[in-house]
Amino acid sequence: MKMAFFRPNKLNEMMNEIFQTKNTSNYCEVEYSEKLETDAILTYSEDGRLVSEQPLTDALSAISNALNIPVTKYDVIEVGDFGDGFAFFA
């Protein structure tokens, strides 16, 4: 079993690269969505207005491609000095 661990800020950077929002005025953040009741990729406009919410599980295929491993699931875990973050498992 393989695991990739990302602190929230690094995961946000990766999501922005995956969804290619760095070249636009929109940006992504991974947070808990009250509306969806799960971890989600929230896309915001430049003025901070919420544009869309997508469950993080819907992005596992895109994350797999970015990491070059077949991600099948994820969990939020605490890793020693690194603190809380997202662990993706293959």
Short mmCIF file of N, CA and C in Angstrom, two decimals:
data_model
loop_
_atom_site.label_atom_id
_atom_site.label_comp_id
_atom_site.label_asym_id
_atom_site.label_seq_id
_atom_site.Cartn_x
_atom_site.Cartn_y
_atom_site.Cartn_z
N MET A 1 0.84 -1.17 0.00
CA MET A 1 0.00 0.00 0.00
C MET A 1 0.89 1.24 0.00
N LYS A 2 0.54 2.21 -0.84
CA LYS A 2 1.26 3.48 -0.90
C LYS A 2 0.39 4.56 -0.28
N MET A 3 1.05 5.60 0.27
CA MET A 3 0.33 6.71 0.85
C MET A 3 1.04 8.01 0.49
N ALA A 4 0.26 9.01 0.15
CA ALA A 4 0.78 10.37 -0.08
C ALA A 4 0.09 11.28 0.92
N PHE A 5 0.88 12.04 1.68
CA PHE A 5 0.34 12.92 2.73
C PHE A 5 0.54 14.37 2.34
N PHE A 6 -0.51 15.16 2.46
CA PHE A 6 -0.45 16.58 2.15
C PHE A 6 -1.05 17.40 3.28
N ARG A 7 -0.31 18.41 3.70
CA ARG A 7 -0.88 19.39 4.63
C ARG A 7 -1.89 20.20 3.82
N PRO A 8 -2.88 20.79 4.49
CA PRO A 8 -3.94 21.50 3.76
C PRO A 8 -3.44 22.53 2.76
N ASN A 9 -2.43 23.32 3.11
CA ASN A 9 -1.97 24.35 2.17
C ASN A 9 -1.35 23.74 0.91
N LYS A 10 -0.64 22.63 1.05
CA LYS A 10 -0.04 21.97 -0.11
C LYS A 10 -1.11 21.30 -0.97
N LEU A 11 -2.14 20.75 -0.33
CA LEU A 11 -3.23 20.15 -1.08
C LEU A 11 -3.97 21.23 -1.86
N ASN A 12 -4.17 22.39 -1.26
CA ASN A 12 -4.82 23.50 -1.97
C ASN A 12 -4.01 23.89 -3.21
N GLU A 13 -2.69 23.95 -3.07
CA GLU A 13 -1.82 24.27 -4.22
C GLU A 13 -1.99 23.23 -5.32
N MET A 14 -2.01 21.94 -4.93
CA MET A 14 -2.15 20.88 -5.92
C MET A 14 -3.51 20.96 -6.61
N MET A 15 -4.57 21.24 -5.85
CA MET A 15 -5.90 21.34 -6.45
C MET A 15 -5.97 22.49 -7.44
N ASN A 16 -5.33 23.60 -7.11
CA ASN A 16 -5.30 24.72 -8.04
C ASN A 16 -4.56 24.36 -9.32
N GLU A 17 -3.49 23.59 -9.21
CA GLU A 17 -2.76 23.14 -10.39
C GLU A 17 -3.59 22.15 -11.20
N ILE A 18 -4.23 21.21 -10.53
CA ILE A 18 -5.05 20.22 -11.22
C ILE A 18 -6.18 20.89 -11.99
N PHE A 19 -6.85 21.81 -11.35
CA PHE A 19 -8.00 22.45 -11.99
C PHE A 19 -7.61 23.71 -12.75
N GLN A 20 -6.31 23.97 -12.85
CA GLN A 20 -5.75 25.06 -13.63
C GLN A 20 -6.44 26.39 -13.36
N THR A 21 -6.65 26.67 -12.08
CA THR A 21 -7.29 27.94 -11.73
C THR A 21 -6.28 29.02 -11.39
N LYS A 22 -5.00 28.67 -11.37
CA LYS A 22 -3.99 29.68 -11.03
C LYS A 22 -3.93 30.78 -12.08
N ASN A 23 -4.28 30.47 -13.32
CA ASN A 23 -4.21 31.46 -14.39
C ASN A 23 -5.51 32.25 -14.53
N THR A 24 -6.45 32.00 -13.67
CA THR A 24 -7.71 32.73 -13.69
C THR A 24 -7.85 33.45 -12.36
N SER A 25 -8.95 34.12 -12.21
CA SER A 25 -9.19 34.83 -10.96
C SER A 25 -9.81 33.92 -9.90
N ASN A 26 -10.15 32.68 -10.27
CA ASN A 26 -10.71 31.73 -9.30
C ASN A 26 -9.60 30.96 -8.60
N TYR A 27 -9.90 30.48 -7.40
CA TYR A 27 -8.95 29.65 -6.67
C TYR A 27 -9.71 28.58 -5.90
N CYS A 28 -9.03 27.48 -5.59
CA CYS A 28 -9.63 26.34 -4.89
C CYS A 28 -9.07 26.21 -3.48
N GLU A 29 -9.92 25.70 -2.59
CA GLU A 29 -9.49 25.32 -1.25
C GLU A 29 -10.21 24.03 -0.89
N VAL A 30 -9.51 23.15 -0.19
CA VAL A 30 -10.13 21.92 0.30
C VAL A 30 -10.54 22.17 1.73
N GLU A 31 -11.83 22.04 1.99
CA GLU A 31 -12.40 22.29 3.31
C GLU A 31 -13.57 21.34 3.52
N TYR A 32 -14.08 21.33 4.74
CA TYR A 32 -15.31 20.59 5.01
C TYR A 32 -16.47 21.43 4.51
N SER A 33 -17.36 20.82 3.74
CA SER A 33 -18.53 21.51 3.22
C SER A 33 -19.75 21.17 4.06
N GLU A 34 -20.33 22.17 4.67
CA GLU A 34 -21.57 21.96 5.44
C GLU A 34 -22.69 21.51 4.51
N LYS A 35 -22.74 22.10 3.33
CA LYS A 35 -23.79 21.78 2.36
C LYS A 35 -23.72 20.32 1.93
N LEU A 36 -22.52 19.85 1.60
CA LEU A 36 -22.33 18.48 1.12
C LEU A 36 -22.09 17.49 2.26
N GLU A 37 -21.79 18.01 3.45
CA GLU A 37 -21.50 17.20 4.64
C GLU A 37 -20.33 16.24 4.41
N THR A 38 -19.30 16.74 3.74
CA THR A 38 -18.09 15.97 3.48
C THR A 38 -16.96 16.93 3.11
N ASP A 39 -15.74 16.41 3.04
CA ASP A 39 -14.62 17.22 2.56
C ASP A 39 -14.88 17.54 1.09
N ALA A 40 -14.58 18.77 0.71
CA ALA A 40 -14.90 19.20 -0.65
C ALA A 40 -13.87 20.17 -1.18
N ILE A 41 -13.85 20.28 -2.49
CA ILE A 41 -13.05 21.30 -3.16
C ILE A 41 -13.99 22.47 -3.39
N LEU A 42 -13.70 23.57 -2.71
CA LEU A 42 -14.52 24.77 -2.85
C LEU A 42 -13.80 25.73 -3.78
N THR A 43 -14.49 26.19 -4.79
CA THR A 43 -13.92 27.13 -5.74
C THR A 43 -14.51 28.50 -5.47
N TYR A 44 -13.61 29.48 -5.33
CA TYR A 44 -14.01 30.85 -5.02
C TYR A 44 -13.60 31.79 -6.14
N SER A 45 -14.38 32.84 -6.32
CA SER A 45 -14.01 33.89 -7.27
C SER A 45 -12.99 34.81 -6.62
N GLU A 46 -12.42 35.70 -7.40
CA GLU A 46 -11.40 36.61 -6.89
C GLU A 46 -11.91 37.45 -5.72
N ASP A 47 -13.20 37.77 -5.73
CA ASP A 47 -13.78 38.58 -4.66
C ASP A 47 -14.20 37.75 -3.45
N GLY A 48 -13.88 36.44 -3.47
CA GLY A 48 -14.16 35.58 -2.32
C GLY A 48 -15.53 34.93 -2.33
N ARG A 49 -16.27 35.11 -3.41
CA ARG A 49 -17.60 34.51 -3.52
C ARG A 49 -17.47 33.03 -3.89
N LEU A 50 -18.22 32.17 -3.19
CA LEU A 50 -18.20 30.74 -3.48
C LEU A 50 -18.84 30.48 -4.83
N VAL A 51 -18.10 29.82 -5.72
CA VAL A 51 -18.58 29.54 -7.07
C VAL A 51 -19.12 28.12 -7.17
N SER A 52 -18.39 27.14 -6.58
CA SER A 52 -18.84 25.75 -6.66
C SER A 52 -18.26 24.93 -5.52
N GLU A 53 -18.93 23.80 -5.26
CA GLU A 53 -18.49 22.83 -4.26
C GLU A 53 -18.52 21.45 -4.91
N GLN A 54 -17.43 20.72 -4.79
CA GLN A 54 -17.32 19.39 -5.36
C GLN A 54 -16.75 18.46 -4.30
N PRO A 55 -17.39 17.30 -4.06
CA PRO A 55 -16.83 16.37 -3.07
C PRO A 55 -15.40 15.99 -3.45
N LEU A 56 -14.53 15.91 -2.46
CA LEU A 56 -13.14 15.55 -2.71
C LEU A 56 -13.04 14.18 -3.36
N THR A 57 -13.95 13.28 -3.03
CA THR A 57 -13.93 11.94 -3.62
C THR A 57 -14.11 11.99 -5.13
N ASP A 58 -14.81 13.02 -5.65
CA ASP A 58 -14.99 13.15 -7.10
C ASP A 58 -13.68 13.49 -7.80
N ALA A 59 -12.70 13.96 -7.06
CA ALA A 59 -11.42 14.36 -7.65
C ALA A 59 -10.33 13.30 -7.50
N LEU A 60 -10.66 12.13 -6.96
CA LEU A 60 -9.63 11.11 -6.74
C LEU A 60 -8.94 10.69 -8.03
N SER A 61 -9.69 10.62 -9.12
CA SER A 61 -9.09 10.25 -10.40
C SER A 61 -8.07 11.31 -10.84
N ALA A 62 -8.42 12.57 -10.71
CA ALA A 62 -7.50 13.66 -11.08
C ALA A 62 -6.28 13.67 -10.15
N ILE A 63 -6.49 13.38 -8.88
CA ILE A 63 -5.39 13.31 -7.92
C ILE A 63 -4.47 12.13 -8.27
N SER A 64 -5.07 11.01 -8.65
CA SER A 64 -4.29 9.84 -9.09
C SER A 64 -3.38 10.21 -10.25
N ASN A 65 -3.92 10.92 -11.21
CA ASN A 65 -3.12 11.32 -12.38
C ASN A 65 -1.98 12.24 -11.97
N ALA A 66 -2.25 13.17 -11.08
CA ALA A 66 -1.22 14.12 -10.64
C ALA A 66 -0.11 13.43 -9.86
N LEU A 67 -0.47 12.41 -9.07
CA LEU A 67 0.51 11.72 -8.23
C LEU A 67 1.13 10.49 -8.90
N ASN A 68 0.56 10.09 -10.02
CA ASN A 68 1.00 8.88 -10.74
C ASN A 68 0.88 7.63 -9.89
N ILE A 69 -0.16 7.58 -9.06
CA ILE A 69 -0.50 6.37 -8.30
C ILE A 69 -2.01 6.22 -8.34
N PRO A 70 -2.52 4.99 -8.29
CA PRO A 70 -3.97 4.77 -8.37
C PRO A 70 -4.65 4.99 -7.02
N VAL A 71 -4.94 6.24 -6.69
CA VAL A 71 -5.56 6.57 -5.40
C VAL A 71 -6.96 5.96 -5.35
N THR A 72 -7.23 5.23 -4.27
CA THR A 72 -8.55 4.60 -4.11
C THR A 72 -9.36 5.21 -2.99
N LYS A 73 -8.67 5.83 -2.02
CA LYS A 73 -9.39 6.44 -0.90
C LYS A 73 -8.48 7.45 -0.23
N TYR A 74 -9.07 8.22 0.69
CA TYR A 74 -8.29 9.20 1.45
C TYR A 74 -8.84 9.25 2.86
N ASP A 75 -8.06 9.86 3.74
CA ASP A 75 -8.49 10.08 5.12
C ASP A 75 -7.78 11.32 5.63
N VAL A 76 -8.36 11.94 6.63
CA VAL A 76 -7.72 13.06 7.31
C VAL A 76 -7.05 12.47 8.54
N ILE A 77 -5.72 12.65 8.64
CA ILE A 77 -4.98 12.06 9.74
C ILE A 77 -4.01 13.08 10.32
N GLU A 78 -3.48 12.76 11.50
CA GLU A 78 -2.45 13.58 12.12
C GLU A 78 -1.14 12.81 12.05
N VAL A 79 -0.10 13.47 11.55
CA VAL A 79 1.21 12.83 11.41
C VAL A 79 2.23 13.64 12.20
N GLY A 80 2.52 13.19 13.40
CA GLY A 80 3.55 13.78 14.25
C GLY A 80 3.69 15.28 14.16
N ASP A 81 4.90 15.74 13.86
CA ASP A 81 5.19 17.17 13.78
C ASP A 81 4.53 17.87 12.60
N PHE A 82 4.04 17.10 11.63
CA PHE A 82 3.41 17.70 10.46
C PHE A 82 1.98 18.16 10.75
N GLY A 83 1.35 17.60 11.76
CA GLY A 83 -0.02 17.98 12.10
C GLY A 83 -1.05 17.28 11.24
N ASP A 84 -2.25 17.85 11.21
CA ASP A 84 -3.34 17.26 10.44
C ASP A 84 -3.12 17.47 8.95
N GLY A 85 -3.57 16.49 8.19
CA GLY A 85 -3.45 16.59 6.74
C GLY A 85 -4.26 15.51 6.07
N PHE A 86 -4.16 15.46 4.77
CA PHE A 86 -4.91 14.51 3.97
C PHE A 86 -3.97 13.41 3.49
N ALA A 87 -4.34 12.17 3.76
CA ALA A 87 -3.56 11.02 3.31
C ALA A 87 -4.34 10.33 2.20
N PHE A 88 -3.68 10.16 1.07
CA PHE A 88 -4.28 9.48 -0.08
C PHE A 88 -3.62 8.12 -0.21
N PHE A 89 -4.45 7.08 -0.35
CA PHE A 89 -3.96 5.70 -0.35
C PHE A 89 -4.15 5.05 -1.71
N ALA A 90 -3.16 4.24 -2.09
CA ALA A 90 -3.23 3.47 -3.33
C ALA A 90 -3.00 2.01 -3.00
#
